[in-house]
């Protein structure tokens, strides 16, 4: 990696204007959308050229973050993605089972709340709908808890947020399997929200009654981390 892993510190002064341009486009779609498709959250699209070259030109400008100073190791033999909590059918997916779900690709821009941005990241993975559908969430479940192998990193999204069209579980970046430093084997991608909601090294998704504060929210960042509309301070 280019830079040693660091942990995100104080949010610092606000650097984004409200009119920050959020470029995001879906390059592949799954047939079913779960919940309301939220196309109105898309405020811009990348050019076809940018979309075409994204898989061959690695996205640059990343800073690698961990909260523990070490990175969890992905063991293909033992890793499982567990789907539990308020579901009728708890699941434990192997890496191959995850890869067998309907595949989607998208090009979207990634923003850390501290001010750095990576444009036109080409992601490959699965939509939340396809992961959750088989687990059959119960009516009492209104949110998802995302649990990292990096304990105690967790974060939450409401089901409505998680059902936006470009929220995905990504197992590929720039056309290659997700690297360890970026959260292998799979990370959450929600381009509308700042990086800290994009949990790396996922191991479990729990259907829970409501969205509550995750790791960084407990340290003062906003729970709803909308890019350009959240300054990272609790209000
Ligand atoms: N498990 C885990 N996930 C994480 C983090 C982390 O420290 N640990 N940092 C978050 C933050 S603040 C950002 S900006 C992005 C950075 O992604 P990258 O390390 O792939 O550049 O990961 C997010 N997901
Ligand atoms: Mo971040």
PDB file of C-alpha atoms and ligand atoms in Angstrom:
ATOM      1  CA  UNK A   1       0.000   0.000   0.000  1.00  0.00           C
ATOM      2  CA  UNK A   2       1.099   3.566  -0.529  1.00  0.00           C
ATOM      3  CA  UNK A   3       0.625   4.900   2.960  1.00  0.00           C
ATOM      4  CA  UNK A   4       0.810   3.131   6.308  1.00  0.00           C
ATOM      5  CA  UNK A   5      -2.515   2.424   7.977  1.00  0.00           C
ATOM      6  CA  UNK A   6      -3.710   5.226  10.163  1.00  0.00           C
ATOM      7  CA  UNK A   7      -6.764   5.740  12.261  1.00  0.00           C
ATOM      8  CA  UNK A   8      -9.104   8.581  11.554  1.00  0.00           C
ATOM      9  CA  UNK A   9      -8.835  11.233  14.209  1.00  0.00           C
ATOM     10  CA  UNK A  10     -10.667  14.446  14.896  1.00  0.00           C
ATOM     11  CA  UNK A  11     -13.006  15.485  12.093  1.00  0.00           C
ATOM     12  CA  UNK A  12     -11.283  18.864  11.861  1.00  0.00           C
ATOM     13  CA  UNK A  13     -12.766  21.929  10.206  1.00  0.00           C
ATOM     14  CA  UNK A  14     -15.513  21.424   7.727  1.00  0.00           C
ATOM     15  CA  UNK A  15     -14.111  21.292   4.218  1.00  0.00           C
ATOM     16  CA  UNK A  16     -17.058  20.460   2.066  1.00  0.00           C
ATOM     17  CA  UNK A  17     -19.600  22.879   0.713  1.00  0.00           C
ATOM     18  CA  UNK A  18     -23.226  21.891   0.606  1.00  0.00           C
ATOM     19  CA  UNK A  19     -23.161  21.725  -3.141  1.00  0.00           C
ATOM     20  CA  UNK A  20     -20.487  19.090  -3.295  1.00  0.00           C
ATOM     21  CA  UNK A  21     -20.903  17.085  -6.426  1.00  0.00           C
ATOM     22  CA  UNK A  22     -21.670  13.451  -5.760  1.00  0.00           C
ATOM     23  CA  UNK A  23     -20.868  11.433  -8.836  1.00  0.00           C
ATOM     24  CA  UNK A  24     -22.355   8.015  -8.895  1.00  0.00           C
ATOM     25  CA  UNK A  25     -23.739   5.737 -11.523  1.00  0.00           C
ATOM     26  CA  UNK A  26     -24.912   2.175 -11.631  1.00  0.00           C
ATOM     27  CA  UNK A  27     -23.046   0.088 -14.170  1.00  0.00           C
ATOM     28  CA  UNK A  28     -25.071  -3.028 -13.623  1.00  0.00           C
ATOM     29  CA  UNK A  29     -28.405  -3.593 -12.029  1.00  0.00           C
ATOM     30  CA  UNK A  30     -30.011  -6.464 -10.287  1.00  0.00           C
ATOM     31  CA  UNK A  31     -33.489  -7.323 -11.414  1.00  0.00           C
ATOM     32  CA  UNK A  32     -35.172  -6.748  -8.100  1.00  0.00           C
ATOM     33  CA  UNK A  33     -34.958  -3.742  -5.870  1.00  0.00           C
ATOM     34  CA  UNK A  34     -35.804  -4.208  -2.297  1.00  0.00           C
ATOM     35  CA  UNK A  35     -37.713  -1.321  -0.798  1.00  0.00           C
ATOM     36  CA  UNK A  36     -38.042   1.900  -2.718  1.00  0.00           C
ATOM     37  CA  UNK A  37     -35.413   2.442  -5.363  1.00  0.00           C
ATOM     38  CA  UNK A  38     -33.953   5.810  -4.560  1.00  0.00           C
ATOM     39  CA  UNK A  39     -32.888   7.159  -7.912  1.00  0.00           C
ATOM     40  CA  UNK A  40     -33.574  10.653  -6.677  1.00  0.00           C
ATOM     41  CA  UNK A  41     -30.498  10.343  -4.476  1.00  0.00           C
ATOM     42  CA  UNK A  42     -28.343  10.390  -7.580  1.00  0.00           C
ATOM     43  CA  UNK A  43     -27.214  13.938  -8.148  1.00  0.00           C
ATOM     44  CA  UNK A  44     -24.813  13.370 -10.990  1.00  0.00           C
ATOM     45  CA  UNK A  45     -23.319  10.759 -13.249  1.00  0.00           C
ATOM     46  CA  UNK A  46     -19.786  10.089 -14.376  1.00  0.00           C
ATOM     47  CA  UNK A  47     -18.894  10.240 -18.023  1.00  0.00           C
ATOM     48  CA  UNK A  48     -18.976   7.037 -20.082  1.00  0.00           C
ATOM     49  CA  UNK A  49     -15.242   7.440 -20.579  1.00  0.00           C
ATOM     50  CA  UNK A  50     -14.571   7.562 -16.855  1.00  0.00           C
ATOM     51  CA  UNK A  51     -16.752   4.532 -16.384  1.00  0.00           C
ATOM     52  CA  UNK A  52     -14.977   2.632 -19.128  1.00  0.00           C
ATOM     53  CA  UNK A  53     -11.449   3.275 -17.886  1.00  0.00           C
ATOM     54  CA  UNK A  54     -12.175   2.837 -14.200  1.00  0.00           C
ATOM     55  CA  UNK A  55     -11.571  -0.937 -14.208  1.00  0.00           C
ATOM     56  CA  UNK A  56      -8.173  -0.612 -15.832  1.00  0.00           C
ATOM     57  CA  UNK A  57      -6.853   2.458 -14.052  1.00  0.00           C
ATOM     58  CA  UNK A  58      -6.690   1.811 -10.305  1.00  0.00           C
ATOM     59  CA  UNK A  59      -8.539   4.428  -8.316  1.00  0.00           C
ATOM     60  CA  UNK A  60      -6.039   6.596  -6.496  1.00  0.00           C
ATOM     61  CA  UNK A  61      -5.975   8.817  -3.472  1.00  0.00           C
ATOM     62  CA  UNK A  62      -6.962   6.238  -0.892  1.00  0.00           C
ATOM     63  CA  UNK A  63      -5.743   6.438   2.664  1.00  0.00           C
ATOM     64  CA  UNK A  64      -5.884   3.156   4.481  1.00  0.00           C
ATOM     65  CA  UNK A  65      -7.676   3.307   7.806  1.00  0.00           C
ATOM     66  CA  UNK A  66      -7.864   0.912  10.701  1.00  0.00           C
ATOM     67  CA  UNK A  67      -8.960   1.566  14.254  1.00  0.00           C
ATOM     68  CA  UNK A  68      -6.804  -1.188  15.674  1.00  0.00           C
ATOM     69  CA  UNK A  69      -3.555  -0.639  13.807  1.00  0.00           C
ATOM     70  CA  UNK A  70      -3.709  -4.129  12.369  1.00  0.00           C
ATOM     71  CA  UNK A  71      -5.787  -5.552   9.567  1.00  0.00           C
ATOM     72  CA  UNK A  72      -7.990  -8.636   9.845  1.00  0.00           C
ATOM     73  CA  UNK A  73      -6.907 -11.510   7.620  1.00  0.00           C
ATOM     74  CA  UNK A  74      -9.387 -13.149   5.278  1.00  0.00           C
ATOM     75  CA  UNK A  75      -9.272 -16.949   5.456  1.00  0.00           C
ATOM     76  CA  UNK A  76     -11.356 -18.302   2.625  1.00  0.00           C
ATOM     77  CA  UNK A  77     -11.843 -21.644   4.379  1.00  0.00           C
ATOM     78  CA  UNK A  78     -13.286 -20.274   7.581  1.00  0.00           C
ATOM     79  CA  UNK A  79     -14.736 -16.845   6.705  1.00  0.00           C
ATOM     80  CA  UNK A  80     -18.529 -16.594   6.699  1.00  0.00           C
ATOM     81  CA  UNK A  81     -20.905 -13.698   6.167  1.00  0.00           C
ATOM     82  CA  UNK A  82     -23.602 -14.206   8.769  1.00  0.00           C
ATOM     83  CA  UNK A  83     -27.033 -12.686   8.341  1.00  0.00           C
ATOM     84  CA  UNK A  84     -28.928 -12.777  11.600  1.00  0.00           C
ATOM     85  CA  UNK A  85     -30.974 -10.859  14.116  1.00  0.00           C
ATOM     86  CA  UNK A  86     -34.639 -10.254  13.256  1.00  0.00           C
ATOM     87  CA  UNK A  87     -34.825 -12.728  10.378  1.00  0.00           C
ATOM     88  CA  UNK A  88     -36.856 -15.890   9.816  1.00  0.00           C
ATOM     89  CA  UNK A  89     -33.928 -17.695   8.183  1.00  0.00           C
ATOM     90  CA  UNK A  90     -30.477 -16.911   9.600  1.00  0.00           C
ATOM     91  CA  UNK A  91     -27.733 -17.430   7.015  1.00  0.00           C
ATOM     92  CA  UNK A  92     -24.052 -18.181   7.023  1.00  0.00           C
ATOM     93  CA  UNK A  93     -22.610 -17.604   3.543  1.00  0.00           C
ATOM     94  CA  UNK A  94     -19.236 -18.864   2.397  1.00  0.00           C
ATOM     95  CA  UNK A  95     -17.176 -16.634   0.137  1.00  0.00           C
ATOM     96  CA  UNK A  96     -18.171 -18.744  -2.866  1.00  0.00           C
ATOM     97  CA  UNK A  97     -21.854 -18.549  -1.915  1.00  0.00           C
ATOM     98  CA  UNK A  98     -21.593 -14.774  -1.675  1.00  0.00           C
ATOM     99  CA  UNK A  99     -19.921 -14.659  -5.096  1.00  0.00           C
ATOM    100  CA  UNK A 100     -22.711 -16.822  -6.519  1.00  0.00           C
ATOM    101  CA  UNK A 101     -25.354 -14.167  -5.747  1.00  0.00           C
ATOM    102  CA  UNK A 102     -26.394 -11.830  -8.596  1.00  0.00           C
ATOM    103  CA  UNK A 103     -23.395  -9.689  -9.415  1.00  0.00           C
ATOM    104  CA  UNK A 104     -23.560  -5.941  -9.917  1.00  0.00           C
ATOM    105  CA  UNK A 105     -20.986  -3.326 -10.827  1.00  0.00           C
ATOM    106  CA  UNK A 106     -20.976   0.391 -10.328  1.00  0.00           C
ATOM    107  CA  UNK A 107     -18.702   3.383 -10.576  1.00  0.00           C
ATOM    108  CA  UNK A 108     -19.064   5.770  -7.679  1.00  0.00           C
ATOM    109  CA  UNK A 109     -17.053   8.376  -5.832  1.00  0.00           C
ATOM    110  CA  UNK A 110     -15.852   7.858  -2.267  1.00  0.00           C
ATOM    111  CA  UNK A 111     -15.579  10.656   0.289  1.00  0.00           C
ATOM    112  CA  UNK A 112     -13.903  10.549   3.684  1.00  0.00           C
ATOM    113  CA  UNK A 113     -15.288  13.061   6.158  1.00  0.00           C
ATOM    114  CA  UNK A 114     -11.759  14.385   6.773  1.00  0.00           C
ATOM    115  CA  UNK A 115     -11.652  15.819   3.260  1.00  0.00           C
ATOM    116  CA  UNK A 116     -10.149  13.330   0.815  1.00  0.00           C
ATOM    117  CA  UNK A 117     -12.046  11.927  -2.125  1.00  0.00           C
ATOM    118  CA  UNK A 118     -11.453   9.072  -4.547  1.00  0.00           C
ATOM    119  CA  UNK A 119     -13.184   9.593  -7.870  1.00  0.00           C
ATOM    120  CA  UNK A 120     -14.780   6.935 -10.026  1.00  0.00           C
ATOM    121  CA  UNK A 121     -14.121   3.813  -7.999  1.00  0.00           C
ATOM    122  CA  UNK A 122     -15.177   0.726  -9.925  1.00  0.00           C
ATOM    123  CA  UNK A 123     -16.852  -1.690  -7.525  1.00  0.00           C
ATOM    124  CA  UNK A 124     -18.110  -5.237  -8.063  1.00  0.00           C
ATOM    125  CA  UNK A 125     -20.321  -7.058  -5.611  1.00  0.00           C
ATOM    126  CA  UNK A 126     -23.895  -7.718  -4.602  1.00  0.00           C
ATOM    127  CA  UNK A 127     -26.915  -5.629  -3.741  1.00  0.00           C
ATOM    128  CA  UNK A 128     -28.207  -5.735  -0.196  1.00  0.00           C
ATOM    129  CA  UNK A 129     -31.551  -7.014  -1.429  1.00  0.00           C
ATOM    130  CA  UNK A 130     -30.050 -10.162  -2.829  1.00  0.00           C
ATOM    131  CA  UNK A 131     -28.128 -10.870   0.355  1.00  0.00           C
ATOM    132  CA  UNK A 132     -31.063 -10.204   2.650  1.00  0.00           C
ATOM    133  CA  UNK A 133     -33.915 -11.695   0.672  1.00  0.00           C
ATOM    134  CA  UNK A 134     -33.121 -15.282   1.534  1.00  0.00           C
ATOM    135  CA  UNK A 135     -32.872 -14.425   5.241  1.00  0.00           C
ATOM    136  CA  UNK A 136     -36.431 -13.044   5.240  1.00  0.00           C
ATOM    137  CA  UNK A 137     -36.260 -10.009   7.563  1.00  0.00           C
ATOM    138  CA  UNK A 138     -39.113  -9.748  10.064  1.00  0.00           C
ATOM    139  CA  UNK A 139     -41.509  -6.810  10.291  1.00  0.00           C
ATOM    140  CA  UNK A 140     -39.882  -5.592  13.516  1.00  0.00           C
ATOM    141  CA  UNK A 141     -36.554  -5.087  11.708  1.00  0.00           C
ATOM    142  CA  UNK A 142     -36.052  -1.506  10.528  1.00  0.00           C
ATOM    143  CA  UNK A 143     -32.270  -1.249  10.369  1.00  0.00           C
ATOM    144  CA  UNK A 144     -29.067  -3.176   9.736  1.00  0.00           C
ATOM    145  CA  UNK A 145     -26.023  -3.498  11.933  1.00  0.00           C
ATOM    146  CA  UNK A 146     -22.775  -4.075  10.012  1.00  0.00           C
ATOM    147  CA  UNK A 147     -20.168  -5.893  12.063  1.00  0.00           C
ATOM    148  CA  UNK A 148     -16.505  -5.816  11.051  1.00  0.00           C
ATOM    149  CA  UNK A 149     -13.960  -8.514  11.760  1.00  0.00           C
ATOM    150  CA  UNK A 150     -12.070  -5.535  13.162  1.00  0.00           C
ATOM    151  CA  UNK A 151     -13.585  -5.488  16.637  1.00  0.00           C
ATOM    152  CA  UNK A 152     -15.223  -3.230  17.825  1.00  0.00           C
ATOM    153  CA  UNK A 153     -15.956  -1.499  14.487  1.00  0.00           C
ATOM    154  CA  UNK A 154     -19.695  -1.535  13.778  1.00  0.00           C
ATOM    155  CA  UNK A 155     -22.081   0.792  12.011  1.00  0.00           C
ATOM    156  CA  UNK A 156     -25.764   0.981  11.173  1.00  0.00           C
ATOM    157  CA  UNK A 157     -28.087   1.947   8.330  1.00  0.00           C
ATOM    158  CA  UNK A 158     -31.854   2.128   8.295  1.00  0.00           C
ATOM    159  CA  UNK A 159     -33.472  -0.308   5.863  1.00  0.00           C
ATOM    160  CA  UNK A 160     -34.465   2.703   3.774  1.00  0.00           C
ATOM    161  CA  UNK A 161     -30.862   3.887   3.543  1.00  0.00           C
ATOM    162  CA  UNK A 162     -29.590   0.398   2.827  1.00  0.00           C
ATOM    163  CA  UNK A 163     -32.117  -0.013   0.012  1.00  0.00           C
ATOM    164  CA  UNK A 164     -30.777   2.905  -2.028  1.00  0.00           C
ATOM    165  CA  UNK A 165     -29.859   1.670  -5.466  1.00  0.00           C
ATOM    166  CA  UNK A 166     -26.104   2.117  -5.164  1.00  0.00           C
ATOM    167  CA  UNK A 167     -25.593   0.596  -1.734  1.00  0.00           C
ATOM    168  CA  UNK A 168     -23.698  -2.624  -2.140  1.00  0.00           C
ATOM    169  CA  UNK A 169     -21.467  -5.201  -0.557  1.00  0.00           C
ATOM    170  CA  UNK A 170     -18.297  -4.954  -2.630  1.00  0.00           C
ATOM    171  CA  UNK A 171     -15.899  -7.850  -3.080  1.00  0.00           C
ATOM    172  CA  UNK A 172     -14.033  -6.260  -6.003  1.00  0.00           C
ATOM    173  CA  UNK A 173     -12.369  -2.904  -6.552  1.00  0.00           C
ATOM    174  CA  UNK A 174     -10.937  -1.780  -9.885  1.00  0.00           C
ATOM    175  CA  UNK A 175     -11.652  -5.177 -11.408  1.00  0.00           C
ATOM    176  CA  UNK A 176      -9.736  -7.204  -8.817  1.00  0.00           C
ATOM    177  CA  UNK A 177     -10.670  -8.958  -5.591  1.00  0.00           C
ATOM    178  CA  UNK A 178     -10.846  -6.438  -2.763  1.00  0.00           C
ATOM    179  CA  UNK A 179      -7.406  -6.055  -1.190  1.00  0.00           C
ATOM    180  CA  UNK A 180      -6.827  -6.685   2.478  1.00  0.00           C
ATOM    181  CA  UNK A 181      -6.237  -3.011   3.248  1.00  0.00           C
ATOM    182  CA  UNK A 182      -9.548  -2.070   1.641  1.00  0.00           C
ATOM    183  CA  UNK A 183     -11.522  -4.597   3.681  1.00  0.00           C
ATOM    184  CA  UNK A 184     -11.172  -8.056   2.131  1.00  0.00           C
ATOM    185  CA  UNK A 185     -13.149 -10.085   1.467  1.00  0.00           C
ATOM    186  CA  UNK A 186     -16.113  -7.700   1.445  1.00  0.00           C
ATOM    187  CA  UNK A 187     -16.964  -4.161   2.530  1.00  0.00           C
ATOM    188  CA  UNK A 188     -20.059  -2.042   2.622  1.00  0.00           C
ATOM    189  CA  UNK A 189     -20.262   0.691  -0.030  1.00  0.00           C
ATOM    190  CA  UNK A 190     -22.702   3.573   0.413  1.00  0.00           C
ATOM    191  CA  UNK A 191     -21.481   6.424  -1.809  1.00  0.00           C
ATOM    192  CA  UNK A 192     -24.027   8.945  -0.483  1.00  0.00           C
ATOM    193  CA  UNK A 193     -22.436   8.781   2.952  1.00  0.00           C
ATOM    194  CA  UNK A 194     -18.957   9.495   4.262  1.00  0.00           C
ATOM    195  CA  UNK A 195     -16.360   6.772   4.398  1.00  0.00           C
ATOM    196  CA  UNK A 196     -16.844   5.773   8.011  1.00  0.00           C
ATOM    197  CA  UNK A 197     -20.226   4.236   7.160  1.00  0.00           C
ATOM    198  CA  UNK A 198     -18.469   1.991   4.599  1.00  0.00           C
ATOM    199  CA  UNK A 199     -17.521  -0.801   7.003  1.00  0.00           C
ATOM    200  CA  UNK A 200     -14.496  -2.864   5.944  1.00  0.00           C
ATOM    201  CA  UNK A 201     -13.803  -6.542   6.702  1.00  0.00           C
ATOM    202  CA  UNK A 202     -17.472  -7.407   7.065  1.00  0.00           C
ATOM    203  CA  UNK A 203     -18.371 -10.571   8.885  1.00  0.00           C
ATOM    204  CA  UNK A 204     -21.960 -10.116   9.992  1.00  0.00           C
ATOM    205  CA  UNK A 205     -25.142  -8.220   9.177  1.00  0.00           C
ATOM    206  CA  UNK A 206     -27.781  -8.156  11.885  1.00  0.00           C
ATOM    207  CA  UNK A 207     -31.340  -7.038  11.236  1.00  0.00           C
ATOM    208  CA  UNK A 208     -32.157  -4.817  14.228  1.00  0.00           C
ATOM    209  CA  UNK A 209     -35.136  -2.701  15.363  1.00  0.00           C
ATOM    210  CA  UNK A 210     -33.520   0.704  14.711  1.00  0.00           C
ATOM    211  CA  UNK A 211     -30.389   2.480  13.567  1.00  0.00           C
ATOM    212  CA  UNK A 212     -28.220   3.557  16.498  1.00  0.00           C
ATOM    213  CA  UNK A 213     -24.738   5.042  16.882  1.00  0.00           C
ATOM    214  CA  UNK A 214     -21.820   3.040  15.527  1.00  0.00           C
ATOM    215  CA  UNK A 215     -18.112   3.247  16.259  1.00  0.00           C
ATOM    216  CA  UNK A 216     -17.422   6.749  14.899  1.00  0.00           C
ATOM    217  CA  UNK A 217     -20.809   8.142  15.886  1.00  0.00           C
ATOM    218  CA  UNK A 218     -19.976   7.284  19.479  1.00  0.00           C
ATOM    219  CA  UNK A 219     -16.919   9.507  19.026  1.00  0.00           C
ATOM    220  CA  UNK A 220     -18.960  12.458  17.789  1.00  0.00           C
ATOM    221  CA  UNK A 221     -19.634  11.954  14.088  1.00  0.00           C
ATOM    222  CA  UNK A 222     -23.126  12.190  12.654  1.00  0.00           C
ATOM    223  CA  UNK A 223     -25.190   9.024  12.435  1.00  0.00           C
ATOM    224  CA  UNK A 224     -26.586  10.065   9.073  1.00  0.00           C
ATOM    225  CA  UNK A 225     -23.358  10.886   7.277  1.00  0.00           C
ATOM    226  CA  UNK A 226     -24.752  12.359   4.054  1.00  0.00           C
ATOM    227  CA  UNK A 227     -21.951  13.697   1.902  1.00  0.00           C
ATOM    228  CA  UNK A 228     -22.143  17.500   1.871  1.00  0.00           C
ATOM    229  CA  UNK A 229     -24.866  17.627   4.498  1.00  0.00           C
ATOM    230  CA  UNK A 230     -23.006  16.294   7.501  1.00  0.00           C
ATOM    231  CA  UNK A 231     -19.968  17.931   9.031  1.00  0.00           C
ATOM    232  CA  UNK A 232     -18.964  15.069  11.230  1.00  0.00           C
ATOM    233  CA  UNK A 233     -19.835  16.855  14.443  1.00  0.00           C
ATOM    234  CA  UNK A 234     -22.729  15.784  16.586  1.00  0.00           C
ATOM    235  CA  UNK A 235     -25.340  18.496  16.508  1.00  0.00           C
TER     236      UNK A 235
HETATM  237  N1  LIG B   1     -13.246  -1.913   9.874  1.00  0.00           N
HETATM  238  C1  LIG B   1     -13.026  -0.625   9.503  1.00  0.00           C
HETATM  239  N2  LIG B   1     -13.761  -0.090   8.512  1.00  0.00           N
HETATM  240  C2  LIG B   1     -13.549   1.193   8.127  1.00  0.00           C
HETATM  241  C3  LIG B   1     -12.589   2.000   8.810  1.00  0.00           C
HETATM  242  C4  LIG B   1     -11.826   1.409   9.844  1.00  0.00           C
HETATM  243  O1  LIG B   1     -10.939   2.025  10.456  1.00  0.00           O
HETATM  244  N3  LIG B   1     -12.071   0.094  10.163  1.00  0.00           N
HETATM  245  N4  LIG B   1     -12.431   3.324   8.457  1.00  0.00           N
HETATM  246  C5  LIG B   1     -13.554   3.948   7.743  1.00  0.00           C
HETATM  247  C6  LIG B   1     -13.202   5.250   7.189  1.00  0.00           C
HETATM  248  S1  LIG B   1     -13.219   6.567   8.258  1.00  0.00           S
HETATM  249  C7  LIG B   1     -12.950   5.427   5.869  1.00  0.00           C
HETATM  250  S2  LIG B   1     -12.708   6.967   5.180  1.00  0.00           S
HETATM  251  C8  LIG B   1     -12.830   4.271   4.969  1.00  0.00           C
HETATM  252  C9  LIG B   1     -11.460   4.247   4.327  1.00  0.00           C
HETATM  253  O2  LIG B   1     -11.380   3.193   3.408  1.00  0.00           O
HETATM  254  P1  LIG B   1      -9.961   2.661   2.955  1.00  0.00           P
HETATM  255  O3  LIG B   1      -9.199   2.288   4.207  1.00  0.00           O
HETATM  256  O4  LIG B   1     -10.256   1.503   2.046  1.00  0.00           O
HETATM  257  O5  LIG B   1      -9.269   3.797   2.253  1.00  0.00           O
HETATM  258  O6  LIG B   1     -13.046   3.024   5.606  1.00  0.00           O
HETATM  259  C10 LIG B   1     -14.043   3.044   6.619  1.00  0.00           C
HETATM  260  N5  LIG B   1     -14.273   1.703   7.105  1.00  0.00           N
HETATM  261 MO1  LIG B   2     -13.076   8.458   6.933  1.00  0.00          MO
END
